[in-house]
């Protein structure tokens, strides 16, 4: 049995060492493909593997076709929009994620971006504070819950909207549940995005929604690029000089936004949310354990695709 760790954006060295130990203890061979620069390298690396552990690496039909022995793909992280689920189901390949394992890291970055923005990107001018301000959490999953916990430490008034999370669950955390995205954007000066990229959510953060934001608003995106309607975001930045957008996922119109709105727009150079030693170890080791458990006992607890 051969397991591949394929990470264009590498894990911390300690995480790789510990993943290797778990895979070796289970009696499997372990190979690592890090920082690859083209799909050809990935296609070559998968040709004789039984399982793959990835991050945001794209596992599509072509990659699966190049891996005739492949039985399982584990996304060491939360979002699995980078894996073609239907193709995996058709080929009898199990796809899993490791929910929650990197959530604190992403949540800390979201709050960090907020502080960076309200202190005017640390340019030396006088800024504002988070204490007493309203934060809207758009989707209350593992990251959203951690954002709520940290934001309450800052003394923020926290609201959340999640189409799939019952209001009682949100309320139990001392967070006020709202019944629509429209209500959330109307009520909160700060909004932190945590929706996945799905057919329903793609382009859903549009001008009509953004126009609801109160004055001096800020949108923080540590979720996905695809959920933003980028042309309408640019328009909103134009018509609302009090609005700031900070993102951990570089948009298609990054160069334009940087040039036009240098004091109100910021994008990390590479997706950094889950890029901590702790998150790498948590997610990487969870993936390795899930892999061993799948092969040893058929455990499919974290499966995200259909069985066909
Ligand atoms: C996730 O979905 O887990 C996060 O977006 C982190 O992605 P990454 O592993 O590519 O940093």
XYZ file of C-alpha atoms and ligand atoms in Angstrom:
319
model
C 0.000 0.000 0.000
C 1.360 3.428 -0.945
C 0.215 6.768 0.451
C 1.076 10.101 -1.163
C 1.128 13.444 0.624
C 0.636 15.959 -2.204
C 0.815 19.553 -1.005
C 1.631 22.375 -3.390
C 1.642 24.546 -0.242
C 3.716 22.413 2.160
C 2.821 21.527 5.717
C 5.219 22.435 8.551
C 8.118 19.925 8.663
C 6.979 18.553 12.043
C 3.533 17.735 10.617
C 5.103 15.820 7.706
C 7.325 13.837 10.102
C 4.367 12.862 12.278
C 2.174 11.950 9.282
C 5.010 9.735 8.044
C 5.167 7.986 11.423
C 1.444 7.181 11.424
C 1.575 5.873 7.845
C 4.717 3.815 8.564
C 3.199 2.378 11.781
C 0.226 1.235 9.710
C 2.721 -0.581 7.456
C 2.338 1.540 4.313
C 4.887 3.244 2.066
C 4.877 7.027 2.222
C 5.869 9.506 -0.481
C 5.803 13.281 -0.413
C 5.271 15.693 -3.298
C 5.617 19.273 -2.057
C 5.787 22.658 -3.808
C 5.089 21.121 -7.194
C 4.866 23.624 -9.998
C 2.772 21.834 -12.593
C 0.013 19.243 -12.889
C 2.362 16.870 -14.750
C 4.299 16.307 -11.505
C 1.106 15.425 -9.665
C -0.048 13.106 -12.466
C 3.284 11.271 -12.338
C 3.245 11.013 -8.540
C -0.233 9.444 -8.303
C 0.304 6.591 -10.790
C 0.838 3.830 -8.202
C -0.716 5.211 -5.013
C -3.647 3.804 -3.023
C -4.368 6.917 -0.973
C -3.633 10.647 -1.255
C -3.571 13.330 1.432
C -3.963 16.852 0.040
C -4.698 20.466 1.000
C -6.196 22.778 -1.662
C -4.591 20.644 -4.356
C -6.886 19.969 -7.321
C -7.920 16.339 -7.628
C -10.018 16.146 -10.768
C -11.043 13.447 -13.200
C -7.642 13.583 -14.963
C -5.739 13.007 -11.718
C -8.047 10.137 -10.772
C -7.643 8.578 -14.223
C -3.863 8.707 -13.745
C -4.186 6.810 -10.441
C -5.739 3.401 -11.231
C -5.109 2.056 -7.712
C -6.531 5.085 -5.902
C -9.120 4.246 -3.226
C -9.199 7.322 -1.024
C -8.455 11.062 -1.120
C -8.299 12.902 2.194
C -8.436 16.674 2.159
C -6.459 17.696 5.269
C -8.694 20.672 5.946
C -12.317 21.725 5.725
C -13.306 22.747 2.189
C -13.338 20.027 -0.470
C -14.394 22.073 -3.495
C -10.974 21.195 -4.984
C -11.950 17.531 -5.406
C -14.325 16.336 -8.159
C -16.733 14.438 -5.951
C -18.889 12.954 -8.721
C -15.861 11.623 -10.574
C -14.608 10.072 -7.317
C -17.984 8.437 -6.657
C -18.093 7.021 -10.190
C -14.646 5.515 -9.722
C -15.459 4.114 -6.265
C -12.998 6.493 -4.588
C -13.804 7.685 -1.076
C -13.265 11.405 -0.363
C -12.943 12.720 3.192
C -12.087 15.985 4.903
C -10.856 16.629 8.450
C -13.481 19.055 9.777
C -12.529 21.506 12.513
C -8.830 20.652 12.616
C -7.577 23.959 11.229
C -10.524 26.110 12.328
C -8.797 28.039 15.123
C -5.933 29.060 12.837
C -8.333 30.456 10.226
C -10.391 32.227 12.905
C -7.303 33.865 14.430
C -6.324 35.157 10.993
C -9.831 36.604 10.452
C -9.569 38.624 13.667
C -5.959 39.534 12.850
C -7.060 40.966 9.509
C -9.763 42.974 11.284
C -7.272 44.515 13.690
C -4.868 45.236 10.814
C -7.643 47.074 8.953
C -9.004 49.144 11.855
C -5.438 50.288 12.632
C -5.169 51.488 9.029
C -2.757 48.765 7.917
C -0.305 49.897 10.626
C 0.509 53.104 8.754
C 0.993 55.133 11.945
C -2.325 57.019 11.775
C -5.046 56.895 14.434
C -7.383 53.908 14.078
C -10.475 52.502 15.797
C -11.259 49.554 18.123
C -13.323 46.373 17.923
C -14.757 46.709 21.443
C -18.534 47.166 21.323
C -18.753 46.833 17.527
C -21.118 44.430 15.790
C -19.646 41.418 14.041
C -21.711 39.290 11.673
C -20.543 35.745 11.104
C -21.740 34.457 7.735
C -21.996 30.672 8.229
C -21.621 29.199 11.677
C -19.454 26.129 11.160
C -16.200 25.261 12.884
C -14.401 28.445 11.782
C -17.428 30.660 12.472
C -17.707 29.285 16.010
C -14.035 30.006 16.698
C -14.389 33.510 15.275
C -17.316 34.068 17.673
C -15.267 32.870 20.659
C -12.331 35.155 19.877
C -14.511 38.145 18.918
C -16.306 37.936 22.272
C -12.872 38.244 23.908
C -12.487 41.537 22.045
C -15.859 42.627 23.500
C -17.664 42.578 20.147
C -21.415 42.057 19.846
C -21.610 38.866 17.788
C -24.361 37.899 15.318
C -24.521 34.929 12.967
C -26.512 33.670 10.024
C -26.301 30.068 8.895
C -28.918 28.468 6.652
C -28.124 25.015 8.073
C -27.343 25.638 11.745
C -30.290 25.729 14.179
C -30.767 29.071 15.988
C -30.548 27.310 19.419
C -27.023 26.111 18.633
C -25.919 29.660 17.813
C -27.709 31.117 20.839
C -26.026 28.640 23.196
C -22.689 30.297 22.340
C -24.011 33.723 23.371
C -24.276 34.711 19.682
C -27.445 36.287 18.234
C -28.873 34.234 15.352
C -30.324 36.174 12.408
C -32.644 34.701 9.829
C -31.062 35.783 6.545
C -27.833 37.028 5.012
C -29.663 40.273 4.197
C -30.454 40.790 7.889
C -26.852 40.034 8.868
C -25.337 42.502 6.395
C -27.855 45.195 7.416
C -27.112 44.761 11.119
C -23.320 44.396 11.231
C -20.501 46.825 10.537
C -18.030 43.916 10.368
C -18.798 40.724 8.467
C -16.615 37.614 8.472
C -17.278 35.140 5.652
C -17.218 31.387 6.260
C -19.463 29.932 3.561
C -18.146 27.105 1.388
C -17.922 27.459 -2.402
C -20.940 25.586 -3.775
C -23.207 26.038 -6.791
C -25.558 28.054 -4.535
C -22.938 30.288 -2.880
C -20.742 31.122 -5.898
C -20.973 34.876 -6.675
C -23.542 35.233 -3.887
C -21.726 38.111 -2.164
C -22.966 40.719 -4.598
C -23.707 44.416 -4.752
C -27.279 44.072 -3.471
C -26.009 42.367 -0.316
C -22.998 44.651 0.192
C -25.170 47.756 -0.161
C -26.926 46.756 3.053
C -23.767 47.212 5.121
C -23.799 50.129 7.567
C -21.263 52.930 7.307
C -17.559 52.228 7.927
C -18.154 48.578 7.147
C -15.589 45.861 6.575
C -15.806 42.445 4.915
C -13.251 39.792 5.840
C -12.965 36.774 3.551
C -11.084 33.763 4.862
C -13.475 31.413 3.036
C -13.295 31.142 -0.750
C -12.625 33.432 -3.730
C -15.564 32.065 -5.734
C -18.263 33.238 -3.316
C -17.528 36.874 -4.161
C -18.961 38.605 -7.207
C -15.651 40.327 -7.921
C -16.910 42.923 -10.411
C -19.664 44.001 -7.992
C -17.242 44.086 -5.058
C -15.041 46.451 -7.083
C -18.085 48.612 -7.828
C -19.008 48.690 -4.139
C -15.465 49.760 -3.188
C -15.887 52.586 -5.710
C -19.243 53.845 -4.453
C -18.562 53.361 -0.743
C -15.281 55.047 0.236
C -15.873 54.044 3.872
C -15.762 50.294 3.082
C -12.764 47.974 3.468
C -12.249 44.471 2.037
C -9.606 42.132 3.389
C -9.156 38.681 1.972
C -7.036 35.590 2.449
C -7.822 34.436 -1.080
C -6.415 36.552 -3.889
C -9.241 37.731 -6.168
C -9.024 37.758 -9.964
C -9.009 41.587 -9.929
C -6.292 41.844 -7.240
C -3.997 44.170 -9.240
C -6.847 46.594 -9.995
C -8.094 46.619 -6.395
C -4.551 47.166 -5.085
C -4.021 50.091 -7.378
C -7.423 51.709 -6.902
C -7.953 51.143 -3.172
C -4.541 50.818 -1.479
C -5.848 51.973 1.923
C -9.029 49.878 1.882
C -8.075 46.623 0.221
C -5.644 43.928 1.322
C -4.994 40.381 0.161
C -2.528 37.940 1.699
C 0.093 36.812 -0.846
C -0.950 33.164 -0.437
C -3.861 31.598 1.473
C -2.513 31.779 5.033
C -5.531 30.916 7.205
C -4.558 27.323 7.936
C -0.837 27.971 7.576
C 0.278 27.407 11.187
C 2.308 24.552 12.667
C -0.617 23.679 14.950
C -3.196 23.564 12.153
C -0.831 21.577 9.909
C -0.252 19.048 12.678
C -3.935 18.821 13.634
C -5.233 18.450 10.079
C -2.322 16.375 8.743
C -2.367 13.869 11.579
C -6.149 13.581 11.492
C -5.878 12.806 7.772
C -3.186 10.175 8.364
C -5.234 8.522 11.140
C -8.389 8.555 9.003
C -6.397 6.984 6.165
C -5.100 4.161 8.404
C -8.534 3.575 9.884
C -10.128 3.440 6.404
C -7.723 0.765 5.200
C -7.692 -1.166 8.491
C -11.406 -1.254 9.275
C -13.294 0.422 6.418
C -14.041 3.450 8.603
C -15.709 6.079 6.385
C -16.888 8.446 9.132
C -15.665 11.598 7.431
C -16.719 10.651 3.897
C -18.098 13.628 1.944
C -18.987 12.034 -1.415
C -21.751 9.598 -2.330
C -21.102 5.907 -2.687
C -22.681 5.617 -6.146
C -9.672 24.714 4.382
O -10.625 24.575 3.610
O -9.365 23.843 5.214
C -8.890 26.002 4.377
O -9.312 26.832 3.340
C -7.390 25.814 4.353
O -6.886 25.449 3.098
P -5.345 25.082 2.880
O -5.078 23.766 3.520
O -5.153 25.067 1.401
O -4.514 26.168 3.521
